[in-house]
Coordinates of C-alpha atoms and ligand atoms in Angstrom, one line a residue:
M1 CA -70.4 24.2 -55.0
P2 CA -69.0 27.3 -52.6
S3 CA -65.7 28.5 -53.5
A4 CA -63.2 30.5 -51.0
R5 CA -60.3 32.7 -51.8
L6 CA -56.9 33.0 -49.8
L7 CA -54.0 35.0 -50.0
L8 CA -51.1 33.8 -48.9
D9 CA -47.9 36.5 -48.4
P10 CA -44.9 36.4 -46.1
R11 CA -45.6 39.6 -45.5
F12 CA -48.5 39.4 -44.0
T13 CA -47.4 38.0 -40.4
V14 CA -49.2 36.9 -37.3
G15 CA -46.1 35.8 -35.0
P16 CA -43.2 33.1 -35.5
V17 CA -44.3 29.6 -34.9
R18 CA -42.9 28.6 -31.3
R19 CA -42.2 25.3 -31.1
K20 CA -43.7 25.2 -27.6
L21 CA -47.3 25.7 -29.4
F22 CA -47.3 21.7 -30.2
G23 CA -46.9 21.1 -26.3
G24 CA -48.4 17.9 -24.4
F25 CA -49.9 17.4 -21.1
V26 CA -49.0 14.2 -19.4
E27 CA -51.2 13.9 -16.1
H28 CA -51.5 10.9 -13.6
L29 CA -55.0 10.2 -14.4
G30 CA -56.4 6.7 -15.1
R31 CA -54.2 5.0 -17.9
H32 CA -52.2 7.7 -18.7
I33 CA -49.3 6.8 -16.8
Y34 CA -49.6 3.3 -15.5
D35 CA -50.8 0.9 -18.0
G36 CA -50.1 3.6 -20.7
I37 CA -46.6 4.9 -21.3
Y38 CA -45.4 2.8 -18.3
E39 CA -46.6 -1.1 -18.3
P40 CA -43.4 -3.1 -17.3
G41 CA -44.4 -6.7 -18.4
H42 CA -45.7 -5.5 -21.7
P43 CA -43.4 -7.4 -24.8
A44 CA -42.8 -3.7 -26.1
A45 CA -41.6 -2.2 -22.9
D46 CA -37.9 -1.4 -22.1
A47 CA -35.3 -1.7 -19.3
E48 CA -37.2 1.1 -17.0
G49 CA -40.7 -0.5 -17.7
F50 CA -41.4 2.2 -20.7
R51 CA -43.5 1.0 -23.8
T52 CA -41.3 1.4 -26.7
D53 CA -44.3 1.3 -28.6
V54 CA -45.7 4.7 -27.2
I55 CA -42.8 6.1 -27.3
A56 CA -42.5 6.0 -31.1
L57 CA -46.0 7.2 -31.4
V58 CA -45.2 10.5 -29.1
R59 CA -41.7 11.0 -31.4
E60 CA -44.0 10.7 -34.1
L61 CA -47.0 12.9 -32.8
G62 CA -44.2 16.1 -32.8
V63 CA -44.5 17.0 -29.1
D64 CA -42.8 19.6 -27.8
T65 CA -42.8 20.7 -24.2
I66 CA -45.0 18.6 -21.7
R67 CA -46.7 19.9 -18.9
Y68 CA -47.2 17.6 -15.7
P69 CA -48.2 16.1 -13.1
G70 CA -51.5 18.0 -13.8
G71 CA -54.2 19.0 -13.9
N72 CA -56.4 18.1 -10.9
F73 CA -54.2 15.4 -9.5
V74 CA -51.7 18.4 -8.6
S75 CA -53.5 19.9 -6.6
G76 CA -53.5 16.9 -3.9
F77 CA -49.9 16.1 -4.6
R78 CA -47.0 15.9 -2.6
W79 CA -43.8 15.7 -4.6
E80 CA -41.5 14.6 -2.5
D81 CA -43.6 11.4 -2.6
S82 CA -42.4 10.6 -5.8
V83 CA -38.9 11.0 -5.2
G84 CA -36.2 8.6 -3.6
P85 CA -35.9 4.9 -3.8
R86 CA -39.3 3.3 -5.0
E87 CA -39.8 0.6 -2.5
E88 CA -40.1 3.3 0.2
R89 CA -42.4 5.6 -1.7
P90 CA -45.9 6.2 -0.2
R91 CA -49.6 5.0 -1.9
R92 CA -51.7 7.8 -1.7
V93 CA -54.9 8.7 -2.5
D94 CA -55.8 10.6 -5.1
L95 CA -59.0 13.0 -4.6
A96 CA -59.5 14.6 -7.8
W97 CA -59.6 11.3 -9.6
H98 CA -60.5 8.9 -6.8
S99 CA -57.9 6.7 -7.2
T100 CA -54.8 5.5 -5.6
E101 CA -51.3 6.9 -6.8
T102 CA -48.7 4.4 -6.3
N103 CA -45.9 6.8 -7.0
E104 CA -44.0 4.4 -9.1
I105 CA -43.3 6.8 -11.8
G106 CA -42.2 10.3 -10.3
L107 CA -39.7 13.1 -11.6
H108 CA -36.8 11.0 -12.1
E109 CA -38.7 8.4 -14.4
F110 CA -40.8 11.0 -16.2
A111 CA -37.6 13.2 -16.8
S112 CA -36.0 9.6 -18.1
W113 CA -39.3 9.4 -20.1
L114 CA -39.0 12.7 -21.7
D115 CA -35.2 12.1 -23.0
K116 CA -36.9 9.1 -24.7
V117 CA -39.5 10.7 -26.2
G118 CA -37.5 14.1 -27.1
S119 CA -39.4 16.8 -25.2
D120 CA -38.8 19.2 -22.3
L121 CA -40.4 19.8 -18.7
M122 CA -42.8 22.0 -17.8
L123 CA -43.7 21.5 -14.0
A124 CA -46.9 22.6 -12.2
V125 CA -46.7 23.3 -8.5
N126 CA -49.7 22.5 -5.8
L127 CA -51.3 25.8 -4.8
G128 CA -54.4 23.7 -3.8
T129 CA -53.3 22.0 -0.6
R130 CA -49.7 23.4 -0.5
G131 CA -48.0 26.7 -0.9
T132 CA -45.3 28.7 -1.5
Q133 CA -42.6 26.8 0.7
E134 CA -43.2 23.0 -0.9
A135 CA -43.1 24.9 -4.2
I136 CA -39.5 26.3 -3.8
D137 CA -38.7 23.0 -2.3
L138 CA -39.5 21.2 -5.3
L139 CA -37.7 24.3 -7.5
E140 CA -34.6 23.8 -5.5
Y141 CA -34.7 20.0 -5.5
A142 CA -34.9 20.1 -9.5
N143 CA -33.1 23.2 -10.7
L144 CA -30.3 24.0 -7.7
R145 CA -26.9 22.1 -8.9
A146 CA -25.6 21.2 -5.5
G147 CA -24.8 22.5 -2.5
T148 CA -28.5 22.3 -0.5
A149 CA -30.4 19.9 1.3
L150 CA -32.5 19.3 -1.8
S151 CA -30.4 19.5 -4.5
D152 CA -28.1 17.4 -2.8
Q153 CA -30.8 15.1 -1.9
R154 CA -31.6 14.5 -5.8
A155 CA -27.9 13.4 -6.7
T156 CA -28.2 10.9 -3.8
H157 CA -31.5 10.1 -5.8
G158 CA -29.5 9.2 -8.8
R159 CA -29.2 12.6 -10.7
A160 CA -26.5 14.9 -10.4
E161 CA -27.3 17.4 -12.9
P162 CA -30.3 19.6 -12.4
F163 CA -33.4 18.9 -14.1
D164 CA -33.2 22.7 -15.2
V165 CA -36.9 23.1 -15.5
R166 CA -37.7 26.3 -17.2
M167 CA -41.6 26.6 -17.5
W168 CA -43.5 26.1 -14.4
C169 CA -47.2 26.6 -13.5
L170 CA -48.7 28.4 -10.6
G171 CA -51.4 25.6 -9.6
N172 CA -53.7 24.3 -12.0
E173 CA -57.6 26.0 -12.5
M174 CA -57.4 27.6 -9.7
D175 CA -60.9 29.1 -10.6
G176 CA -62.5 25.8 -10.5
S177 CA -64.9 24.8 -7.5
W178 CA -64.1 21.2 -8.3
Q179 CA -60.5 22.2 -7.8
I180 CA -58.7 21.3 -4.1
G181 CA -58.0 24.2 -2.2
H182 CA -59.7 26.3 -4.8
R183 CA -60.4 29.9 -4.0
S184 CA -61.2 33.2 -4.9
A185 CA -59.0 35.6 -7.7
D186 CA -58.2 37.7 -5.0
D187 CA -56.6 35.0 -2.7
Y188 CA -55.2 33.1 -5.3
G189 CA -53.6 36.1 -6.8
K190 CA -52.0 37.1 -3.7
L191 CA -50.9 33.2 -3.4
A192 CA -49.3 33.1 -6.6
S193 CA -47.6 36.3 -6.2
R194 CA -45.8 35.4 -3.1
T195 CA -45.0 31.9 -4.8
A196 CA -43.8 33.6 -7.8
K197 CA -41.3 36.2 -6.3
A198 CA -39.9 33.5 -4.0
M199 CA -39.2 30.9 -7.0
R200 CA -37.2 34.0 -8.8
Q201 CA -35.7 34.6 -5.9
L202 CA -34.2 31.2 -6.2
D203 CA -33.9 31.1 -10.0
P204 CA -34.6 34.0 -11.9
G205 CA -34.4 32.9 -15.3
I206 CA -37.8 30.6 -15.0
Q207 CA -40.6 31.5 -16.8
L208 CA -44.0 31.2 -14.9
V209 CA -47.5 30.7 -15.9
V210 CA -50.5 32.3 -13.6
C211 CA -54.1 30.0 -13.5
G212 CA -56.2 31.8 -15.9
S213 CA -60.0 30.6 -16.3
S214 CA -60.6 27.0 -16.4
S215 CA -63.0 27.8 -19.2
A216 CA -64.2 30.6 -21.1
H217 CA -67.7 30.2 -19.9
M218 CA -66.7 30.1 -16.2
P219 CA -69.0 32.8 -14.2
T220 CA -65.9 34.9 -13.4
F221 CA -64.1 34.8 -16.5
G222 CA -62.6 38.0 -17.5
E223 CA -62.7 39.3 -13.8
W224 CA -60.5 36.6 -12.7
E225 CA -58.0 37.2 -15.2
R226 CA -58.0 40.7 -14.3
V227 CA -57.9 40.5 -10.4
V228 CA -55.4 37.8 -10.7
L229 CA -53.2 39.5 -13.4
T230 CA -53.5 42.6 -11.0
H231 CA -51.6 40.7 -8.4
T232 CA -49.5 39.0 -10.5
Y233 CA -48.5 41.2 -13.5
D234 CA -44.7 42.0 -12.7
D235 CA -44.4 38.1 -11.5
V236 CA -45.1 36.1 -13.9
D237 CA -44.7 35.7 -17.8
L238 CA -47.8 34.0 -19.2
I239 CA -51.4 33.1 -18.3
S240 CA -53.2 29.8 -18.9
C241 CA -56.3 29.2 -20.9
H242 CA -57.7 25.6 -20.9
A243 CA -60.8 25.1 -23.2
Y244 CA -62.5 21.8 -24.3
Y245 CA -65.1 21.1 -26.9
E246 CA -67.9 18.6 -27.5
E247 CA -70.7 18.2 -30.1
R248 CA -73.7 19.0 -27.9
G249 CA -77.4 17.4 -28.9
G250 CA -76.5 16.2 -32.2
D251 CA -75.4 20.1 -33.2
L252 CA -72.5 19.1 -35.6
A253 CA -73.0 22.5 -37.2
S254 CA -72.0 24.2 -33.9
F255 CA -69.5 21.9 -33.0
L256 CA -67.7 22.0 -36.3
A257 CA -67.3 25.4 -35.4
S258 CA -65.7 25.6 -32.1
S259 CA -62.7 27.2 -33.2
V260 CA -64.7 30.6 -33.2
D261 CA -65.1 30.5 -29.8
M262 CA -61.4 29.7 -28.9
D263 CA -60.4 32.9 -31.4
A264 CA -63.1 35.0 -28.9
F265 CA -61.6 33.3 -25.9
I266 CA -58.0 34.1 -26.7
D267 CA -58.7 37.8 -27.8
A268 CA -60.5 38.3 -24.5
V269 CA -57.5 37.1 -22.4
V270 CA -54.8 39.2 -24.6
A271 CA -57.4 42.1 -24.1
T272 CA -57.7 41.4 -20.5
A273 CA -54.4 41.4 -19.9
D274 CA -53.4 44.3 -22.0
H275 CA -55.6 46.0 -20.1
V276 CA -54.4 45.5 -16.9
G277 CA -51.0 46.4 -18.3
A278 CA -52.1 49.3 -19.9
V279 CA -53.7 50.4 -16.0
R280 CA -50.0 49.6 -14.6
G281 CA -48.3 52.0 -17.2
S282 CA -46.4 48.5 -18.1
K283 CA -44.4 48.0 -21.2
K284 CA -44.3 44.4 -20.3
R285 CA -46.5 42.2 -21.9
I286 CA -48.4 38.7 -20.5
D287 CA -48.4 36.4 -23.4
L288 CA -50.9 33.0 -23.4
S289 CA -49.9 29.7 -22.4
F290 CA -53.2 27.3 -23.8
D291 CA -51.8 24.6 -21.3
E292 CA -55.0 22.2 -21.7
W293 CA -56.9 22.2 -25.0
N294 CA -59.0 19.4 -27.0
V295 CA -62.0 17.5 -28.3
W296 CA -63.6 15.9 -24.7
Y297 CA -66.9 14.8 -24.2
I298 CA -67.4 16.1 -20.7
D299 CA -71.2 15.6 -21.2
R300 CA -70.7 11.7 -21.4
F301 CA -68.1 11.6 -18.7
E302 CA -69.6 9.7 -15.6
G303 CA -67.3 11.6 -13.4
V304 CA -65.1 10.0 -11.0
D305 CA -68.6 9.4 -9.1
K306 CA -68.7 6.0 -10.7
I307 CA -65.7 5.1 -8.5
E308 CA -67.5 4.5 -5.4
G309 CA -66.6 3.7 -1.5
I310 CA -64.5 5.0 0.8
D311 CA -62.2 1.7 0.7
N312 CA -62.4 1.6 -3.3
W313 CA -59.3 3.6 -4.8
P314 CA -58.6 1.6 -7.9
V315 CA -55.0 2.0 -9.2
A316 CA -55.4 3.3 -13.1
P317 CA -58.9 2.7 -13.8
R318 CA -60.1 3.4 -17.3
L319 CA -61.3 7.4 -17.0
L320 CA -61.5 9.6 -19.8
E321 CA -60.8 7.3 -22.6
D322 CA -62.4 9.1 -25.3
V323 CA -63.1 7.4 -28.6
Y324 CA -62.4 10.1 -31.7
S325 CA -64.4 10.5 -34.4
V326 CA -63.7 12.1 -38.0
A327 CA -65.8 15.1 -36.9
D328 CA -63.9 15.4 -33.7
A329 CA -60.4 15.3 -35.7
V330 CA -61.7 18.4 -37.9
V331 CA -62.5 20.2 -35.1
F332 CA -59.1 19.2 -33.4
G333 CA -57.5 20.5 -36.8
S334 CA -59.2 23.8 -36.5
L335 CA -58.2 24.4 -32.9
L336 CA -54.8 23.9 -34.1
I337 CA -55.7 26.7 -36.8
S338 CA -56.8 29.0 -34.3
L339 CA -53.3 28.4 -32.1
L340 CA -51.5 29.6 -35.1
K341 CA -53.7 32.7 -35.8
H342 CA -52.4 33.9 -32.7
A343 CA -49.0 32.8 -32.8
D344 CA -48.2 36.4 -31.6
R345 CA -49.4 36.0 -28.0
V346 CA -49.9 32.1 -27.7
A347 CA -46.4 31.4 -26.8
S348 CA -47.4 27.9 -25.6
A349 CA -50.0 25.2 -25.7
S350 CA -50.2 21.9 -24.5
L351 CA -52.8 19.5 -25.9
A352 CA -54.3 17.6 -23.1
Q353 CA -53.8 14.9 -23.0
L354 CA -51.5 12.2 -24.8
V355 CA -52.0 8.7 -23.9
N356 CA -55.3 6.9 -23.0
V357 CA -56.8 9.9 -21.3
I358 CA -58.8 12.0 -23.9
A359 CA -55.7 11.3 -26.0
P360 CA -54.4 11.0 -29.6
I361 CA -52.7 8.2 -28.3
M362 CA -54.5 4.4 -27.0
T363 CA -52.7 1.4 -25.6
E364 CA -54.5 -2.1 -24.5
P365 CA -52.5 -3.4 -21.9
G366 CA -50.4 -6.4 -23.2
G367 CA -51.8 -5.1 -26.4
P368 CA -50.8 -2.5 -29.0
A369 CA -50.6 1.0 -29.0
W370 CA -52.9 2.9 -32.1
R371 CA -53.2 6.8 -33.3
Q372 CA -56.6 7.9 -32.8
T373 CA -57.9 10.6 -35.5
T374 CA -56.8 13.5 -33.6
F375 CA -53.1 12.1 -33.7
F376 CA -53.2 13.4 -37.7
P377 CA -53.9 17.0 -37.5
F378 CA -51.5 17.4 -34.9
S379 CA -48.7 15.5 -35.9
L380 CA -49.0 17.2 -39.6
T381 CA -49.5 20.7 -38.1
S382 CA -46.2 20.1 -36.0
R383 CA -44.4 19.0 -38.7
L384 CA -45.3 21.1 -41.2
A385 CA -45.9 24.7 -39.6
R386 CA -42.6 26.2 -39.5
G387 CA -41.4 30.1 -39.6
N388 CA -44.1 32.4 -39.4
A389 CA -47.8 32.1 -39.1
L390 CA -49.6 34.1 -41.7
R391 CA -52.9 36.0 -42.1
V392 CA -54.5 34.7 -44.6
G393 CA -57.7 36.5 -45.2
V394 CA -60.4 34.2 -46.1
E395 CA -63.3 34.9 -48.5
V396 CA -65.8 32.4 -48.4
P397 CA -69.8 32.3 -47.5
T398 CA -71.0 31.7 -44.1
Y399 CA -73.1 29.5 -42.4
E400 CA -75.8 29.6 -39.6
T401 CA -75.1 27.7 -36.3
T402 CA -77.0 27.8 -33.0
A403 CA -73.6 28.6 -31.0
Y404 CA -71.8 31.1 -32.5
G405 CA -74.1 32.6 -35.4
E406 CA -73.1 33.3 -39.0
V407 CA -69.7 31.3 -39.4
P408 CA -67.5 31.3 -42.0
L409 CA -67.5 27.7 -44.1
V410 CA -63.7 27.5 -44.5
D411 CA -61.0 28.4 -42.1
A412 CA -57.5 29.0 -43.0
V413 CA -54.2 29.6 -41.7
A414 CA -50.7 29.9 -43.6
T415 CA -46.9 29.1 -42.1
H416 CA -43.9 30.7 -44.1
D417 CA -40.4 29.7 -43.2
A418 CA -38.0 31.8 -45.1
D419 CA -35.1 29.8 -44.4
S420 CA -36.2 26.7 -46.5
G421 CA -38.4 28.8 -48.7
R422 CA -41.2 26.4 -47.7
S423 CA -44.6 27.6 -47.0
A424 CA -48.0 25.4 -45.6
V425 CA -51.5 26.2 -45.4
F426 CA -53.6 24.5 -43.3
L427 CA -57.5 24.5 -44.0
V428 CA -61.1 23.3 -42.8
N429 CA -64.2 22.5 -44.4
R430 CA -67.3 23.3 -41.8
S431 CA -69.4 22.7 -44.6
Q432 CA -71.6 18.9 -43.8
T433 CA -73.0 18.3 -47.2
E434 CA -70.6 20.4 -50.1
E435 CA -67.4 20.2 -50.9
V436 CA -65.6 24.3 -51.4
T437 CA -63.1 24.8 -54.1
V438 CA -60.3 26.7 -52.6
T439 CA -58.2 29.3 -54.4
V440 CA -55.1 30.6 -52.8
D441 CA -53.2 33.7 -54.1
V442 CA -49.6 32.3 -54.0
S443 CA -48.0 34.5 -56.7
A444 CA -45.7 36.5 -53.5
L445 CA -44.0 33.0 -53.2
G446 CA -42.1 33.0 -56.5
E447 CA -42.2 29.7 -58.0
V448 CA -43.7 27.0 -56.0
G449 CA -45.5 23.6 -56.2
V450 CA -47.2 21.5 -53.7
L451 CA -44.9 18.9 -52.0
E452 CA -47.5 17.7 -49.8
S453 CA -51.0 17.3 -49.8
H454 CA -53.2 15.6 -46.7
T455 CA -56.9 15.6 -46.1
L456 CA -58.6 14.2 -43.2
H457 CA -62.0 13.1 -44.3
D458 CA -64.4 9.9 -44.3
D459 CA -68.0 9.7 -45.6
D460 CA -69.0 8.7 -42.3
T461 CA -68.0 11.4 -40.3
G462 CA -68.6 8.9 -37.2
A463 CA -65.7 7.0 -38.2
A464 CA -63.0 6.1 -35.6
N465 CA -59.7 4.2 -35.0
T466 CA -60.6 1.7 -32.2
L467 CA -58.7 -1.8 -30.8
S468 CA -60.6 -4.0 -33.2
D469 CA -59.6 -1.5 -36.3
P470 CA -56.9 0.5 -35.3
E471 CA -56.2 2.2 -38.9
R472 CA -59.8 2.7 -40.2
V473 CA -58.8 6.5 -40.7
R474 CA -55.8 8.3 -41.8
P475 CA -55.2 11.5 -44.0
R476 CA -55.0 10.7 -47.8
E477 CA -53.6 12.4 -50.3
N478 CA -55.4 15.4 -51.9
A479 CA -54.9 15.0 -55.2
S480 CA -56.8 18.1 -56.3
A481 CA -54.2 20.5 -55.1
S482 CA -52.0 22.1 -57.5
V483 CA -50.4 25.4 -58.8
A484 CA -50.9 27.0 -61.4
A485 CA -49.9 30.7 -62.6
G486 CA -49.4 32.1 -59.2
T487 CA -52.6 30.3 -58.1
L488 CA -53.0 27.4 -55.7
T489 CA -56.0 25.3 -56.6
V490 CA -57.5 22.4 -53.8
T491 CA -60.8 21.0 -53.4
L492 CA -61.9 20.4 -49.4
P493 CA -64.2 17.4 -49.6
P494 CA -67.2 18.1 -46.4
V495 CA -66.3 18.0 -42.8
S496 CA -62.1 17.7 -44.1
W497 CA -59.4 19.4 -42.7
T498 CA -56.3 19.8 -44.6
A499 CA -52.4 20.6 -44.3
L500 CA -50.6 21.3 -47.7
A501 CA -46.6 22.2 -48.0
L502 CA -45.6 24.0 -50.7
G503 CA -41.9 24.8 -51.8
Ligands
AHR601 O1 -57.7 17.1 -18.4 C1 -58.6 16.7 -17.7 C2 -58.8 17.9 -16.7 O2 -59.2 18.9 -17.2 C3 -57.6 18.1 -15.9 O3 -57.0 17.4 -14.6 C4 -57.8 19.6 -15.3 O4 -57.1 20.6 -14.9 C5 -59.0 20.0 -16.1 O5 -60.1 20.4 -15.6

């Protein structure tokens, strides 16, 4: 049986675990909003039509800031359509997802839902079909207290207090040819800079996220970041990263190593941002907003092409409703490990997405809501990762992958919270055949024991939670975890993700 050795010492700090690392993303897409979080008439719906069973699951998931309303959707969105009296709101075509947007849910309703789930709002402005004026109009509507046309209009629409949105995304995936209003790095960089300056003139305290690449595998990756940041370095706080992973061609070994790609992606964007800063002689540091990440079977997605015809614009069609397996959840857990390992520079992250659409939570109209396999690594990491993220220096054998070459069998990260004295260790075993025994030197923590142990594993790596079997997969206590004489020992089953709480 292979073994791994780690060292957990609170002095080896990467950076603080910011709660924004556990953000989410809600897009007007498929059944995310309509027939997802919002289903008037459902037995569990509240007076506003929001499903209380979904609210309970989102709370349990432990999601911080939520990015809204897209995504590709935002690049064709007219925000004014979605405020004011509902009966007067127009129905619009959503070109990104070939659907009809009814605008039944807009900024006011979504903010009300956020209050119920206990999360903050991160708003994206449309820099696809629209520009600086519409962005500052939305900012005025959302954040100005009173005394101007748009802030007063907000009050007329029932909300006297500003929404006070702190984080704003300057468009979405503007490097992608699929994006409405897609443009070159130079054109986008200039537009983003102009828009950011104007937005800050209105509200200097906001945090601004400029679009990075929509994946590290875009042909313009790296150069896009360099050019865009050269235009916007002084105007923005963060640059976005997006990454989705999937098992391709039955190559589970490579898929299980997806976080190697995420690690390299983050390192490359940090290096590029710091390069631009160095060239400018700037002391300012641009952090990363990893505001779309997940496992997504894009290769299996037929796209919106399956919805054909000029007169066929369905409301809330079933789109991107991926069913996640145990293997998917193990990879998902390892992506969270990667984000924590970069807690010094990844200041914010958004799991894409939350409900029904590539989501940890699924619902059936008129029926139940349930947790997908990916729910568990997120909820446990969000709950247990506190204080500072720590480098743990894993000593472990490697295995060969087609996509990434030699990859460590085990990946891990730890956190330590000086206030409570509690620590947590998150581990993934990528071996498909062998258990790995892990020993962790925890002597720097003094007298500690295992408070909680959770391992997600199943002999069938394809096992999933579904409507007919919603509780097939869940994490189990890992009884092998124990501490003796300053050493934590735990056995990780093949293809598994584990979280341990120590204190
Ligand atoms: O999350 C689904 C889509 O993926 C988003 O709309 C887009 O930003 C990305 O390409």
